CSV table of C-alpha atoms in Angstrom, one decimal:
chain,number,residue,atom,x,y,z
A,98,MET,CA,77.5,68.4,24.4
A,99,GLU,CA,74.2,70.1,25.4
A,100,PHE,CA,72.9,69.4,22.0
A,101,MET,CA,73.5,65.6,22.4
A,102,ASN,CA,71.9,65.7,25.8
A,103,SER,CA,68.8,67.5,24.6
A,104,PHE,CA,68.5,65.0,21.6
A,105,GLY,CA,68.7,62.2,24.0
A,106,TRP,CA,65.9,63.6,26.0
A,107,LEU,CA,63.8,64.0,23.0
A,108,PHE,CA,64.5,60.4,21.8
A,109,LEU,CA,63.4,59.1,25.2
A,110,LEU,CA,60.3,61.4,25.1
A,111,ALA,CA,59.3,59.9,21.7
A,112,VAL,CA,59.8,56.5,23.0
A,113,LEU,CA,57.6,57.2,25.8
A,114,VAL,CA,54.9,58.6,23.7
A,115,ILE,CA,55.0,55.4,21.5
A,116,ILE,CA,54.7,53.2,24.5
A,117,VAL,CA,51.8,55.3,25.9
A,118,LEU,CA,50.0,55.0,22.4
A,119,ILE,CA,50.6,51.3,22.4
A,120,LYS,CA,49.1,51.1,25.8
A,121,THR,CA,46.2,53.4,25.2
A,122,ALA,CA,45.1,52.9,21.7
A,123,VAL,CA,43.2,49.6,21.1
A,124,VAL,CA,41.6,48.1,18.0
A,125,VAL,CA,39.2,45.5,18.7
A,126,PRO,CA,38.5,43.0,15.8
A,127,ASN,CA,35.0,42.1,14.6
A,128,GLN,CA,33.1,39.4,16.6
A,129,SER,CA,35.4,39.9,19.6
A,130,ALA,CA,35.2,41.7,22.9
A,131,TYR,CA,38.0,42.8,25.3
A,132,VAL,CA,37.3,43.0,29.1
A,133,VAL,CA,39.1,46.2,30.6
A,134,GLU,CA,40.2,46.3,34.3
A,135,ARG,CA,40.9,49.6,36.0
A,136,LEU,CA,43.5,49.3,38.9
A,137,GLY,CA,42.6,45.6,39.1
A,138,LYS,CA,38.8,46.1,39.1
A,139,PHE,CA,36.4,45.4,36.2
A,140,SER,CA,35.8,48.6,34.3
A,141,LYS,CA,34.2,47.8,30.9
A,142,VAL,CA,33.8,45.8,27.8
A,143,LEU,CA,35.4,46.9,24.6
A,144,TYR,CA,33.6,45.6,21.3
A,145,ALA,CA,34.8,46.0,17.7
A,146,GLY,CA,36.3,49.2,16.8
A,147,PHE,CA,39.1,51.8,17.9
A,148,HIS,CA,39.3,52.7,21.6
A,149,ILE,CA,41.5,54.8,23.9
A,150,LEU,CA,42.5,53.6,27.4
A,151,VAL,CA,43.9,55.5,30.3
A,152,PRO,CA,47.7,54.8,30.4
A,153,PHE,CA,49.1,52.6,33.1
A,154,VAL,CA,45.5,52.6,34.6
A,155,ASP,CA,43.4,50.5,32.2
A,156,VAL,CA,44.6,47.1,31.3
A,157,ILE,CA,43.0,44.6,28.8
A,158,ALA,CA,42.5,41.5,31.1
A,159,TYR,CA,40.5,39.2,29.0
A,160,LYS,CA,39.8,38.7,25.3
A,161,ARG,CA,36.8,36.8,24.1
A,162,SER,CA,35.5,35.6,20.8
A,163,LEU,CA,31.9,36.2,20.1
A,164,LYS,CA,31.7,33.5,17.5
A,165,GLU,CA,30.1,30.2,17.8
A,166,GLN,CA,32.5,27.8,19.3
A,167,VAL,CA,32.7,24.1,18.8
A,168,LEU,CA,34.1,21.9,21.6
A,169,ASP,CA,34.9,18.2,21.4
A,170,VAL,CA,33.4,16.3,24.3
A,171,PRO,CA,35.7,13.3,25.0
A,172,LYS,CA,34.4,9.8,24.9
A,173,GLN,CA,33.0,8.5,28.3
A,174,THR,CA,31.5,5.3,29.6
A,175,CYS,CA,27.7,5.6,30.5
A,176,ILE,CA,25.4,2.9,32.0
A,177,THR,CA,22.0,2.5,30.6
A,178,ARG,CA,18.9,1.7,32.5
A,179,ASP,CA,19.3,-2.0,31.8
A,180,ASN,CA,22.9,-1.9,33.0
A,181,VAL,CA,24.8,-2.0,29.8
A,182,SER,CA,28.0,0.0,29.5
A,183,VAL,CA,28.3,2.2,26.3
A,184,ASP,CA,30.9,4.5,25.3
A,185,ILE,CA,29.5,8.0,23.9
A,186,ASP,CA,31.3,11.1,22.7
A,187,GLY,CA,30.0,14.2,21.2
A,188,VAL,CA,30.4,17.7,20.1
A,189,LEU,CA,29.1,20.8,21.9
A,190,TYR,CA,28.3,24.1,20.3
A,191,LEU,CA,28.2,27.3,22.5
A,192,GLN,CA,28.6,31.1,22.1
A,193,ILE,CA,29.6,33.9,24.6
A,194,ILE,CA,26.7,36.3,25.3
A,195,THR,CA,28.1,38.3,28.1
A,196,PRO,CA,31.8,38.5,28.1
A,197,ASP,CA,32.5,39.9,31.5
A,198,LYS,CA,30.4,37.0,33.1
A,199,SER,CA,32.5,34.5,31.0
A,200,ALA,CA,35.7,36.1,32.5
A,201,TYR,CA,34.5,36.3,36.3
A,202,GLY,CA,31.8,33.8,36.5
A,203,ILE,CA,34.1,30.8,36.0
A,204,SER,CA,37.7,30.3,35.7
A,205,ASP,CA,37.6,28.2,32.5
A,206,TYR,CA,34.1,28.2,30.7
A,207,GLU,CA,35.1,25.8,28.1
A,208,TRP,CA,36.3,23.2,30.5
A,209,GLY,CA,33.3,23.5,32.7
A,210,ALA,CA,30.8,23.2,29.7
A,211,ILE,CA,32.7,20.0,28.7
A,212,GLN,CA,32.3,18.7,32.2
A,213,LEU,CA,28.7,19.6,32.5
A,214,ALA,CA,28.0,17.9,29.2
A,215,GLN,CA,29.5,14.6,30.3
A,216,THR,CA,27.6,14.6,33.6
A,217,SER,CA,24.4,15.6,32.0
A,218,LEU,CA,24.6,12.9,29.3
A,219,ARG,CA,25.3,10.3,31.9
A,220,SER,CA,22.2,11.2,33.7
A,221,VAL,CA,20.0,11.1,30.5
A,222,ILE,CA,21.5,7.7,29.4
A,223,GLY,CA,20.8,6.3,32.9
A,224,THR,CA,17.1,6.8,32.3
A,225,LEU,CA,17.1,4.8,28.9
A,226,GLU,CA,17.4,1.3,27.9
A,227,LEU,CA,20.1,0.3,25.4
A,228,ASP,CA,17.7,0.1,22.4
A,229,ARG,CA,16.2,3.5,23.1
A,230,THR,CA,19.7,5.1,23.1
A,231,PHE,CA,20.0,4.6,19.5
A,232,GLU,CA,16.3,5.5,18.6
A,233,GLU,CA,16.2,8.8,20.7
A,234,ARG,CA,19.3,10.6,19.9
A,235,THR,CA,17.3,13.8,19.3
A,236,ARG,CA,15.8,13.5,22.7
A,237,ILE,CA,19.1,12.9,24.4
A,238,ASN,CA,20.6,15.9,22.7
A,239,GLN,CA,17.7,18.2,23.6
A,240,GLU,CA,17.8,17.2,27.4
A,241,VAL,CA,21.6,17.7,27.5
A,242,VAL,CA,21.2,21.3,25.9
A,243,GLU,CA,18.4,22.1,28.4
A,244,ALA,CA,20.5,21.0,31.4
A,245,LEU,CA,23.7,22.8,30.1
A,246,ASP,CA,21.7,26.1,29.2
A,247,ALA,CA,20.4,26.4,32.7
A,248,ALA,CA,23.8,25.8,34.2
A,249,THR,CA,25.8,28.0,32.0
A,250,SER,CA,23.5,31.0,32.1
A,251,PRO,CA,25.4,32.7,35.1
A,252,TRP,CA,28.6,32.2,33.0
A,253,GLY,CA,27.4,34.4,30.1
A,254,VAL,CA,27.5,31.5,27.8
A,255,LYS,CA,24.7,30.2,25.6
A,256,VAL,CA,24.6,26.5,24.8
A,257,LEU,CA,23.2,26.3,21.2
A,258,ARG,CA,23.1,22.5,20.6
A,259,TYR,CA,24.7,19.2,21.5
A,260,GLU,CA,25.2,16.3,19.1
A,261,ILE,CA,26.1,12.8,19.9
A,262,ARG,CA,28.7,11.5,17.7
A,263,ASP,CA,29.2,7.9,18.5
A,264,ILE,CA,27.6,5.2,20.6
A,265,THR,CA,29.7,2.2,21.1
A,266,PRO,CA,28.3,-0.8,23.0
A,267,PRO,CA,30.5,-3.6,24.2
A,268,ILE,CA,31.5,-6.3,21.7
A,269,THR,CA,29.4,-8.9,23.1
A,270,VAL,CA,26.2,-6.6,23.1
A,271,MET,CA,27.0,-5.7,19.4
A,272,GLU,CA,27.3,-9.5,18.4
A,273,ALA,CA,23.9,-10.2,20.2
A,274,MET,CA,22.3,-7.1,18.5
A,275,GLU,CA,23.7,-8.3,15.2
A,276,LYS,CA,22.1,-11.7,15.7
A,277,GLN,CA,18.8,-10.3,16.7
A,278,MET,CA,18.8,-8.0,13.5
A,279,ARG,CA,19.8,-11.0,11.5
A,280,ALA,CA,16.8,-12.9,12.9
A,281,GLU,CA,14.4,-10.1,12.4
A,282,ARG,CA,15.5,-9.8,8.7
A,283,GLU,CA,15.1,-13.5,8.2
A,284,LYS,CA,11.6,-13.3,9.8
A,285,ARG,CA,10.5,-10.4,7.7
A,286,ALA,CA,11.8,-12.3,4.6
A,287,VAL,CA,9.9,-15.4,5.6
A,288,ILE,CA,6.7,-13.5,6.3
A,289,ALA,CA,7.0,-11.5,3.0
A,290,GLN,CA,7.5,-14.8,1.1
A,291,SER,CA,4.4,-16.5,2.7
A,292,GLU,CA,2.2,-13.5,2.1
A,293,GLY,CA,3.3,-13.4,-1.5
A,294,GLU,CA,2.6,-17.4,-1.9
A,295,MET,CA,-0.8,-16.7,-0.2
A,296,GLN,CA,-1.6,-13.9,-2.5
A,297,SER,CA,-0.4,-16.0,-5.5
A,298,ARG,CA,-2.8,-18.8,-4.6
A,299,ILE,CA,-5.6,-16.4,-3.9
A,300,ASN,CA,-5.1,-14.7,-7.3
A,301,LEU,CA,-5.0,-18.2,-9.0
A,302,ALA,CA,-8.2,-19.3,-7.3
A,303,GLU,CA,-9.9,-16.2,-8.2
A,304,GLY,CA,-8.7,-16.7,-11.8
A,305,ALA,CA,-10.0,-20.1,-11.9
A,306,LYS,CA,-13.3,-19.1,-10.4
A,307,ALA,CA,-13.8,-16.3,-12.9
A,308,ALA,CA,-12.7,-18.7,-15.8
A,309,ALA,CA,-15.2,-21.3,-14.6
A,310,ILE,CA,-18.1,-18.7,-14.4
A,311,ALA,CA,-17.2,-17.5,-17.8
A,312,GLN,CA,-17.1,-21.1,-19.2
A,313,SER,CA,-20.4,-21.8,-17.5
A,314,GLU,CA,-22.0,-18.7,-19.0
A,315,GLY,CA,-20.6,-19.6,-22.3
A,316,ASP,CA,-21.9,-23.2,-22.3
A,317,LYS,CA,-25.4,-21.8,-21.1
A,318,GLN,CA,-25.5,-19.3,-23.9
A,319,ALA,CA,-24.4,-21.9,-26.5
A,320,VAL,CA,-27.3,-24.2,-25.2
A,321,ILE,CA,-29.8,-21.4,-25.4
A,322,ASN,CA,-28.5,-20.4,-28.9
A,323,ASN,CA,-28.7,-24.1,-30.1
A,324,ALA,CA,-32.2,-24.5,-28.7
A,325,ASP,CA,-33.3,-21.2,-30.4
A,326,GLY,CA,-31.7,-22.4,-33.6
A,327,GLU,CA,-33.4,-25.8,-33.5
A,328,ALA,CA,-36.8,-24.2,-32.6
A,329,ALA,CA,-36.4,-21.6,-35.5
A,330,GLN,CA,-35.5,-24.5,-37.7
A,331,ILE,CA,-38.5,-26.7,-36.7
A,332,ARG,CA,-40.8,-23.6,-37.2
A,333,THR,CA,-39.3,-23.0,-40.6
A,334,VAL,CA,-39.7,-26.7,-41.6
A,335,ALA,CA,-43.3,-26.9,-40.3
A,336,MET,CA,-44.1,-23.7,-42.0
A,337,ALA,CA,-42.8,-25.0,-45.3
A,338,THR,CA,-44.5,-28.3,-44.8
A,339,ALA,CA,-47.7,-26.5,-44.0
A,340,GLU,CA,-47.3,-24.3,-47.1
A,341,GLY,CA,-46.5,-27.4,-49.3
A,342,LEU,CA,-49.6,-29.1,-48.0
A,343,ARG,CA,-51.7,-26.1,-48.7
A,344,ILE,CA,-50.4,-25.9,-52.3
A,345,VAL,CA,-51.0,-29.8,-52.9
A,346,GLY,CA,-54.4,-29.4,-51.2
A,347,GLU,CA,-55.3,-26.6,-53.6
A,348,GLN,CA,-54.2,-28.7,-56.6
A,349,LEU,CA,-56.3,-31.6,-55.3
A,350,GLY,CA,-59.5,-29.6,-55.1
A,351,ASN,CA,-58.8,-28.2,-51.6
A,352,ASP,CA,-58.6,-31.7,-50.1
A,353,ALA,CA,-56.4,-31.4,-47.1
A,354,VAL,CA,-56.7,-35.2,-46.3
A,355,ALA,CA,-55.7,-36.1,-49.7
A,356,ALA,CA,-52.7,-33.9,-49.5
A,357,ALA,CA,-51.8,-35.4,-46.1
A,358,GLN,CA,-52.1,-38.7,-47.5
A,359,LEU,CA,-49.8,-38.0,-50.4
A,360,ARG,CA,-47.2,-36.8,-47.9
A,361,LEU,CA,-47.5,-39.8,-45.7
A,362,ALA,CA,-47.0,-42.2,-48.9
A,363,GLU,CA,-43.9,-40.1,-49.8
A,364,SER,CA,-42.4,-40.4,-46.4
A,365,TYR,CA,-43.3,-44.1,-46.2
A,366,ILE,CA,-41.5,-44.9,-49.5
A,367,THR,CA,-38.4,-42.6,-48.5
A,368,GLN,CA,-37.8,-44.3,-45.1
A,369,PHE,CA,-38.3,-47.8,-46.5
A,370,GLY,CA,-35.6,-47.0,-49.0
A,371,HIS,CA,-33.3,-45.7,-46.1
A,372,ILE,CA,-33.7,-48.8,-44.3
A,373,ALA,CA,-32.9,-51.0,-47.2
A,374,LYS,CA,-29.6,-49.0,-47.7
A,375,GLN,CA,-28.4,-49.3,-44.1
A,376,GLY,CA,-28.3,-53.0,-43.6
A,377,ASN,CA,-27.8,-56.4,-45.2
A,378,SER,CA,-30.8,-58.1,-43.5
A,379,LEU,CA,-34.3,-56.7,-44.1
A,380,ILE,CA,-37.7,-57.7,-42.7
A,381,ILE,CA,-40.2,-57.1,-45.4
A,382,PRO,CA,-43.7,-56.9,-44.3
A,383,ALA,CA,-46.2,-59.4,-46.0
A,384,ASP,CA,-48.3,-56.7,-47.6
A,385,ILE,CA,-45.4,-54.5,-48.9
A,386,ALA,CA,-46.9,-54.0,-52.1
A,387,ASP,CA,-50.2,-52.6,-50.6
A,388,ALA,CA,-48.8,-49.2,-50.0
A,389,ALA,CA,-52.1,-47.7,-50.5
A,390,GLY,CA,-53.7,-49.8,-47.8
A,391,MET,CA,-50.8,-48.8,-45.4
A,392,VAL,CA,-51.2,-45.1,-46.2
A,393,ALA,CA,-55.1,-45.5,-45.7
A,394,ALA,CA,-54.5,-47.1,-42.3
A,395,MET,CA,-52.3,-44.3,-41.3
A,396,SER,CA,-54.5,-41.6,-42.5
A,397,LYS,CA,-57.5,-42.9,-40.5
A,398,ILE,CA,-56.4,-40.8,-37.5
A,399,ILE,CA,-56.6,-37.6,-39.6
A,400,LYS,CA,-59.9,-36.0,-39.2
A,401,PRO,CA,-61.3,-33.2,-41.1
A,402,GLY,CA,-61.4,-30.0,-38.9
A,403,GLU,CA,-58.0,-31.1,-37.0
A,404,GLY,CA,-54.6,-30.1,-38.3
A,405,LEU,CA,-55.4,-29.3,-41.8
A,406,GLY,CA,-59.1,-28.5,-42.5
A,407,LYS,CA,-61.3,-29.5,-45.3
A,408,SER,CA,-60.8,-26.1,-46.7
A,409,GLY,CA,-57.0,-26.3,-46.6
A,410,ASN,CA,-56.4,-23.7,-44.1
A,411,ARG,CA,-53.7,-24.0,-41.5
A,412,GLY,CA,-54.7,-24.7,-38.0
């Protein structure tokens, strides 16, 4: 009987030891912090690792996660500067920096941060017109973060960022904005088309101008080339004629006038033959047989010393 009583006391002692160990030995996970109270008063903060508490004196009052937390900010109605109501919701990112302040500085830091985010967002939206709320999301997010960071500092909480998720204006405003955007798109399309047509006309005019200039330059060069060719031809014929007259003159005893008279007689007979071939009616001079007299009359204008000299030299 005594043995059973002693065994019972040992069992109770072992249970008591186990309970004491459970109450005193604490293992804090990584990225966590435990706030310890001693006799109802804040004592210390336990971070990751193994810790021993004073039995029945120290109590873990709060457990805090040191990881970045994501809070959903519910949708709310905000009024813009131009009196348009829009529904906006967002996401808030924060992190506990001082665990004891988050435990004693406010009863619920998450709920408080969400409420501050909503009130700060309403204040920022009230300073902007509707169009700018869509354009300046980055500015809105930054201003909300600055307001929250200043307010949550006594709570030991650091607001990292705030992101607007959706901005939903009323249906009537959305329809008006859609019409405005459609009109802007049509306007840009008409402007782009007109600019394209204008550039096309300019290009065509520039092309026609360049073609006309090139054509005129070509015609000018063709005329110059033809004139140069005719002049060269005339010079060649003249030089050949002069050379022929010189040779004939040498054969006639260096008599240039006789050579010229011979050339005139040949030309007269040749041209008269051409006239006879070209038409049915022919006017025949009365003294047609006197070709020598005709040549003599034409050669009176040839004077020695002009044109071909007596010596047969070319002038």
